[in-house]
mmCIF file of C-alpha atoms in Angstrom:
data_model
loop_
_atom_site.group_PDB
_atom_site.id
_atom_site.type_symbol
_atom_site.label_atom_id
_atom_site.label_comp_id
_atom_site.label_asym_id
_atom_site.label_seq_id
_atom_site.Cartn_x
_atom_site.Cartn_y
_atom_site.Cartn_z
ATOM 1 C CA ARG A 1 3.073 5.781 -25.142
ATOM 2 C CA GLN A 2 0.621 3.647 -23.480
ATOM 3 C CA GLU A 3 -3.098 3.371 -25.366
ATOM 4 C CA VAL A 4 -6.148 3.407 -22.631
ATOM 5 C CA PHE A 5 -9.414 2.019 -24.096
ATOM 6 C CA ARG A 6 -12.604 2.649 -21.810
ATOM 7 C CA HIS A 7 -15.327 -0.029 -21.982
ATOM 8 C CA SER A 8 -18.774 -0.035 -21.192
ATOM 9 C CA ASN A 9 -21.302 -2.684 -20.362
ATOM 10 C CA VAL A 10 -18.374 -5.679 -19.425
ATOM 11 C CA GLY A 11 -20.744 -7.739 -16.478
ATOM 12 C CA GLY A 12 -19.487 -9.168 -13.212
ATOM 13 C CA ILE A 13 -16.322 -9.804 -12.177
ATOM 14 C CA ILE A 14 -15.891 -13.117 -10.453
ATOM 15 C CA VAL A 15 -13.755 -12.886 -7.637
ATOM 16 C CA ALA A 16 -12.459 -15.654 -5.464
ATOM 17 C CA GLY A 17 -16.073 -17.351 -6.000
ATOM 18 C CA ARG A 18 -17.998 -14.588 -5.433
ATOM 19 C CA GLU A 19 -19.128 -12.071 -8.189
ATOM 20 C CA LEU A 20 -18.414 -8.016 -7.543
ATOM 21 C CA PRO A 21 -20.646 -4.909 -8.964
ATOM 22 C CA VAL A 22 -18.466 -3.124 -11.549
ATOM 23 C CA GLN A 23 -18.402 0.301 -12.430
ATOM 24 C CA ASP A 24 -19.676 2.011 -14.952
ATOM 25 C CA VAL A 25 -16.630 1.854 -17.258
ATOM 26 C CA VAL A 26 -13.545 -0.530 -17.108
ATOM 27 C CA ARG A 27 -10.690 0.057 -18.416
ATOM 28 C CA SER A 28 -7.782 -1.933 -20.549
ATOM 29 C CA SER A 29 -4.619 -1.349 -22.178
ATOM 30 C CA ASP A 30 -1.523 -3.249 -23.274
ATOM 31 C CA PHE A 31 0.446 -4.065 -19.899
ATOM 32 C CA SER A 32 1.623 -7.103 -21.289
ATOM 33 C CA TYR A 33 5.362 -5.844 -19.994
ATOM 34 C CA VAL A 34 3.882 -7.082 -16.586
ATOM 35 C CA THR A 35 4.027 -10.367 -17.870
ATOM 36 C CA ASP A 36 7.863 -10.003 -19.246
ATOM 37 C CA MET A 37 9.527 -12.090 -16.536
ATOM 38 C CA ALA A 38 13.188 -11.492 -18.140
ATOM 39 C CA ASN A 39 13.055 -7.917 -17.324
ATOM 40 C CA GLY A 40 11.680 -7.457 -13.793
ATOM 41 C CA GLY A 41 7.999 -8.784 -14.694
ATOM 42 C CA LEU A 42 5.493 -9.562 -12.021
ATOM 43 C CA ARG A 43 4.382 -13.174 -12.951
ATOM 44 C CA PRO A 44 3.249 -14.550 -16.872
ATOM 45 C CA ASP A 45 -0.257 -14.921 -16.235
ATOM 46 C CA ILE A 46 -1.178 -11.399 -15.007
ATOM 47 C CA LEU A 47 -4.463 -10.916 -16.427
ATOM 48 C CA GLY A 48 -5.132 -6.924 -14.914
ATOM 49 C CA PHE A 49 -5.569 -5.016 -11.684
ATOM 50 C CA ILE A 50 -8.100 -4.673 -8.885
ATOM 51 C CA GLY A 51 -7.448 -1.308 -7.988
ATOM 52 C CA LEU A 52 -9.565 1.312 -6.506
ATOM 53 C CA PRO A 53 -12.627 2.199 -8.461
ATOM 54 C CA LEU A 54 -13.494 -1.394 -6.839
ATOM 55 C CA LEU A 55 -12.489 -1.094 -3.712
ATOM 56 C CA ALA A 56 -12.696 2.071 -2.847
ATOM 57 C CA GLU A 57 -15.995 1.680 -0.588
ATOM 58 C CA HIS A 58 -15.135 -1.264 1.010
ATOM 59 C CA GLU A 59 -12.684 -1.897 4.319
ATOM 60 C CA ILE A 60 -9.674 -3.839 3.038
ATOM 61 C CA THR A 61 -7.572 -6.054 5.043
ATOM 62 C CA LEU A 62 -3.659 -7.176 3.708
ATOM 63 C CA ASP A 63 -2.490 -9.744 5.617
ATOM 64 C CA TYR A 64 0.995 -10.779 3.885
ATOM 65 C CA GLN A 65 1.812 -13.823 6.039
ATOM 66 C CA GLN A 66 -2.006 -14.922 5.313
ATOM 67 C CA ARG A 67 -1.346 -14.408 1.739
ATOM 68 C CA ARG A 68 -5.226 -12.987 1.937
ATOM 69 C CA MET A 69 -7.132 -10.231 0.941
ATOM 70 C CA SER A 70 -10.452 -9.688 3.102
ATOM 71 C CA LEU A 71 -12.985 -7.096 1.702
ATOM 72 C CA HIS A 72 -15.955 -5.551 4.613
ATOM 73 C CA ARG A 73 -18.862 -3.613 3.821
ATOM 74 C CA LEU A 74 -19.613 0.183 5.159
ATOM 75 C CA ASP A 75 -22.284 1.672 6.322
ATOM 76 C CA ARG A 76 -23.330 4.705 5.355
ATOM 77 C CA ASP A 77 -20.921 6.520 8.248
ATOM 78 C CA GLY A 78 -17.660 4.446 6.664
ATOM 79 C CA ARG A 79 -17.514 2.071 8.653
ATOM 80 C CA ALA A 80 -17.083 -1.547 8.743
ATOM 81 C CA LEU A 81 -21.374 -3.393 8.969
ATOM 82 C CA ILE A 82 -19.113 -5.906 11.254
ATOM 83 C CA ALA A 83 -16.601 -5.717 13.724
ATOM 84 C CA HIS A 84 -13.033 -6.966 12.712
ATOM 85 C CA VAL A 85 -10.055 -5.196 14.117
ATOM 86 C CA ASP A 86 -9.571 -6.008 18.077
ATOM 87 C CA PRO A 87 -8.342 -2.928 19.449
ATOM 88 C CA ARG A 88 -5.469 -4.625 21.713
ATOM 89 C CA ASP A 89 -3.849 -5.593 18.077
ATOM 90 C CA VAL A 90 -3.858 -2.101 16.561
ATOM 91 C CA VAL A 91 -0.119 -0.648 16.308
ATOM 92 C CA VAL A 92 -1.007 2.653 14.893
ATOM 93 C CA VAL A 93 -3.592 4.595 12.359
ATOM 94 C CA MET A 94 -2.249 5.991 9.911
ATOM 95 C CA PRO A 95 -4.132 9.211 8.754
ATOM 96 C CA PHE A 96 -3.382 10.099 4.740
ATOM 97 C CA ARG A 97 -4.464 12.634 2.153
ATOM 98 C CA ARG A 98 -4.955 12.143 -1.368
ATOM 99 C CA GLY A 99 -2.534 13.976 -3.747
ATOM 100 C CA GLU A 100 -3.009 15.910 -6.267
ATOM 101 C CA GLY A 101 -3.989 16.467 -10.313
ATOM 102 C CA PRO A 102 -2.974 13.086 -11.047
ATOM 103 C CA GLN A 103 -2.120 11.594 -8.252
ATOM 104 C CA GLN A 104 -5.107 12.271 -6.487
ATOM 105 C CA HIS A 105 -6.235 8.813 -6.115
ATOM 106 C CA LEU A 106 -2.896 8.272 -4.172
ATOM 107 C CA PRO A 107 -2.624 8.059 -0.244
ATOM 108 C CA PHE A 108 -0.324 10.136 1.612
ATOM 109 C CA THR A 109 1.167 10.662 5.001
ATOM 110 C CA ASP A 110 3.813 12.107 6.948
ATOM 111 C CA VAL A 111 6.955 9.657 8.334
ATOM 112 C CA ASP A 112 9.703 10.365 10.399
ATOM 113 C CA ILE A 113 13.286 9.015 10.005
ATOM 114 C CA ALA A 114 15.819 10.082 13.000
ATOM 115 C CA GLY A 115 14.421 13.396 13.720
ATOM 116 C CA LEU A 116 13.736 14.142 9.475
ATOM 117 C CA ARG A 117 10.360 14.264 8.159
ATOM 118 C CA PHE A 118 9.369 13.259 5.154
ATOM 119 C CA GLU A 119 6.001 12.712 3.266
ATOM 120 C CA ALA A 120 5.637 8.990 2.132
ATOM 121 C CA LEU A 121 3.114 7.545 -0.380
ATOM 122 C CA LEU A 122 1.168 4.080 0.577
ATOM 123 C CA ASP A 123 1.460 2.131 -2.278
ATOM 124 C CA ASN A 124 0.656 -1.217 -1.564
ATOM 125 C CA GLY A 125 1.370 -2.410 -4.990
ATOM 126 C CA THR A 126 4.982 -1.801 -4.807
ATOM 127 C CA LEU A 127 8.216 -3.055 -3.273
ATOM 128 C CA GLY A 128 9.151 0.884 -1.394
ATOM 129 C CA ASP A 129 12.124 2.794 -1.605
ATOM 130 C CA LEU A 130 13.484 5.784 -0.085
ATOM 131 C CA ALA A 131 14.558 9.359 -1.898
ATOM 132 C CA LEU A 132 17.293 10.777 -0.237
ATOM 133 C CA THR A 133 18.878 14.388 -0.925
ATOM 134 C CA PRO A 134 22.961 13.830 -0.126
ATOM 135 C CA GLU A 135 22.813 15.957 2.679
ATOM 136 C CA ALA A 136 19.521 13.344 4.521
ATOM 137 C CA ALA A 137 21.277 10.242 2.834
ATOM 138 C CA ASP A 138 24.634 11.118 4.899
ATOM 139 C CA ALA A 139 23.099 12.414 7.884
ATOM 140 C CA LEU A 140 21.508 9.135 8.059
ATOM 141 C CA ARG A 141 24.254 6.935 7.172
ATOM 142 C CA ALA A 142 26.286 8.250 9.853
ATOM 143 C CA ALA A 143 23.789 8.196 12.561
ATOM 144 C CA GLY A 144 22.848 4.389 11.544
ATOM 145 C CA THR A 145 19.805 4.758 10.594
ATOM 146 C CA LEU A 146 20.626 3.131 7.742
ATOM 147 C CA ARG A 147 21.790 -0.453 7.483
ATOM 148 C CA PRO A 148 22.406 -3.222 4.875
ATOM 149 C CA ASP A 149 20.444 -5.928 5.464
ATOM 150 C CA ALA A 150 19.268 -8.891 3.360
ATOM 151 C CA CYS A 151 16.280 -6.987 2.085
ATOM 152 C CA GLY A 152 18.748 -3.922 0.797
ATOM 153 C CA GLN A 153 18.629 -1.386 3.632
ATOM 154 C CA SER A 154 16.893 -1.313 7.123
ATOM 155 C CA LEU A 155 15.616 1.464 8.535
ATOM 156 C CA GLN A 156 16.420 2.344 12.050
ATOM 157 C CA GLY A 157 13.855 4.825 13.817
ATOM 158 C CA LEU A 158 11.514 4.927 11.254
ATOM 159 C CA ARG A 159 7.995 6.342 13.190
ATOM 160 C CA VAL A 160 4.546 7.114 11.951
ATOM 161 C CA GLN A 161 2.182 9.433 14.575
ATOM 162 C CA GLY A 162 5.341 9.029 16.419
ATOM 163 C CA VAL A 163 4.575 4.802 16.834
ATOM 164 C CA ALA A 164 7.560 3.153 16.054
ATOM 165 C CA VAL A 165 7.165 0.531 12.962
ATOM 166 C CA ASN A 166 9.109 -2.061 10.965
ATOM 167 C CA ALA A 167 10.125 -1.385 7.340
ATOM 168 C CA GLY A 168 13.339 -1.399 5.158
ATOM 169 C CA THR A 169 13.763 -0.327 1.706
ATOM 170 C CA PRO A 170 15.062 -2.297 -1.051
ATOM 171 C CA VAL A 171 16.468 0.776 -3.009
ATOM 172 C CA VAL A 172 17.995 4.150 -2.215
ATOM 173 C CA ARG A 173 17.889 6.872 -4.628
ATOM 174 C CA ASP A 174 19.344 10.361 -5.169
ATOM 175 C CA SER A 175 16.953 12.602 -4.809
ATOM 176 C CA THR A 176 16.690 16.904 -4.845
ATOM 177 C CA THR A 177 13.964 16.299 -2.368
ATOM 178 C CA ASN A 178 13.166 13.573 0.315
ATOM 179 C CA SER A 179 10.198 11.031 -0.484
ATOM 180 C CA MET A 180 9.614 7.160 0.437
ATOM 181 C CA ARG A 181 6.871 4.427 -1.028
ATOM 182 C CA LEU A 182 5.938 2.390 1.991
ATOM 183 C CA GLY A 183 4.445 -0.492 0.568
ATOM 184 C CA TYR A 184 5.722 -4.575 1.036
ATOM 185 C CA ASN A 185 8.664 -3.383 2.779
ATOM 186 C CA LEU A 186 6.158 -2.541 5.472
ATOM 187 C CA LEU A 187 2.815 -4.290 5.324
ATOM 188 C CA ARG A 188 4.868 -7.668 5.367
ATOM 189 C CA HIS A 189 5.433 -7.338 8.782
ATOM 190 C CA TYR A 190 1.683 -6.444 9.860
ATOM 191 C CA ARG A 191 -2.015 -6.518 8.874
ATOM 192 C CA SER A 192 -3.318 -3.848 7.557
ATOM 193 C CA VAL A 193 -6.743 -2.063 7.229
ATOM 194 C CA TRP A 194 -7.114 -0.285 4.640
ATOM 195 C CA ASN A 195 -10.178 2.673 4.660
ATOM 196 C CA TYR A 196 -11.180 5.334 1.727
ATOM 197 C CA ARG A 197 -13.788 6.263 2.892
ATOM 198 C CA HIS A 198 -12.103 7.979 6.410
ATOM 199 C CA GLY A 199 -8.744 8.659 4.839
ATOM 200 C CA THR A 200 -6.675 6.004 7.383
ATOM 201 C CA VAL A 201 -4.261 2.831 6.673
ATOM 202 C CA THR A 202 -4.661 1.161 10.340
ATOM 203 C CA LEU A 203 -1.693 -1.125 11.281
ATOM 204 C CA LEU A 204 -1.951 -4.665 13.530
ATOM 205 C CA ARG A 205 0.417 -6.926 14.694
ATOM 206 C CA PRO A 206 0.616 -10.130 12.893
ATOM 207 C CA LYS A 207 -1.656 -13.305 14.038
ATOM 208 C CA GLY A 208 0.482 -15.673 15.187
ATOM 209 C CA PRO A 209 4.431 -15.511 16.392
ATOM 210 C CA SER A 210 5.485 -16.636 12.264
ATOM 211 C CA ALA A 211 8.004 -14.653 10.678
ATOM 212 C CA PRO A 212 7.231 -12.038 8.466
ATOM 213 C CA PRO A 213 7.529 -13.286 4.662
ATOM 214 C CA ALA A 214 10.517 -13.048 3.002
ATOM 215 C CA CYS A 215 11.866 -10.065 0.804
#
């Protein structure tokens, strides 16, 4: 059981030296388990999460190589006020749809792995994983699509909108349906631009020749 509390009139939140507007209500709960480093915690001093209510009205650029997240103001049509994407750097534009019910804030897109269609959750708060039926797991391993590597399993033949992309999966789970989560396993290879107003995530080539961050 997790109790969630609603707070009003919290005031401003300062991130990177700049005060950001707060929504009408801020929610809090006991997330102390994310500081439990002996049992998979994220880090011992985390205070909370900056999520969709604060970020939805911006275009967001994530760059894991530079360890930087940039927020870009939008015009009334949902485009960045200042152009910041070089079209020559675009690898693929991934359209996404919202989930239903309690998942209505989550972005889902379609991917293809060696001819098998999957629904994938785009979740920058996860390492990523792959859930397979026994038949799909056998087919992908027989085709050499799933191969062990230093980060878990590499994925050969992963395509989004028909474009081959780099991604692995640290975990492969047994399931009654095929699905996957694309998070750090995909995003560490690219810069990514998130626009919730337009319903797109754009993958950009990384800046410079440096290798992607470690697993």
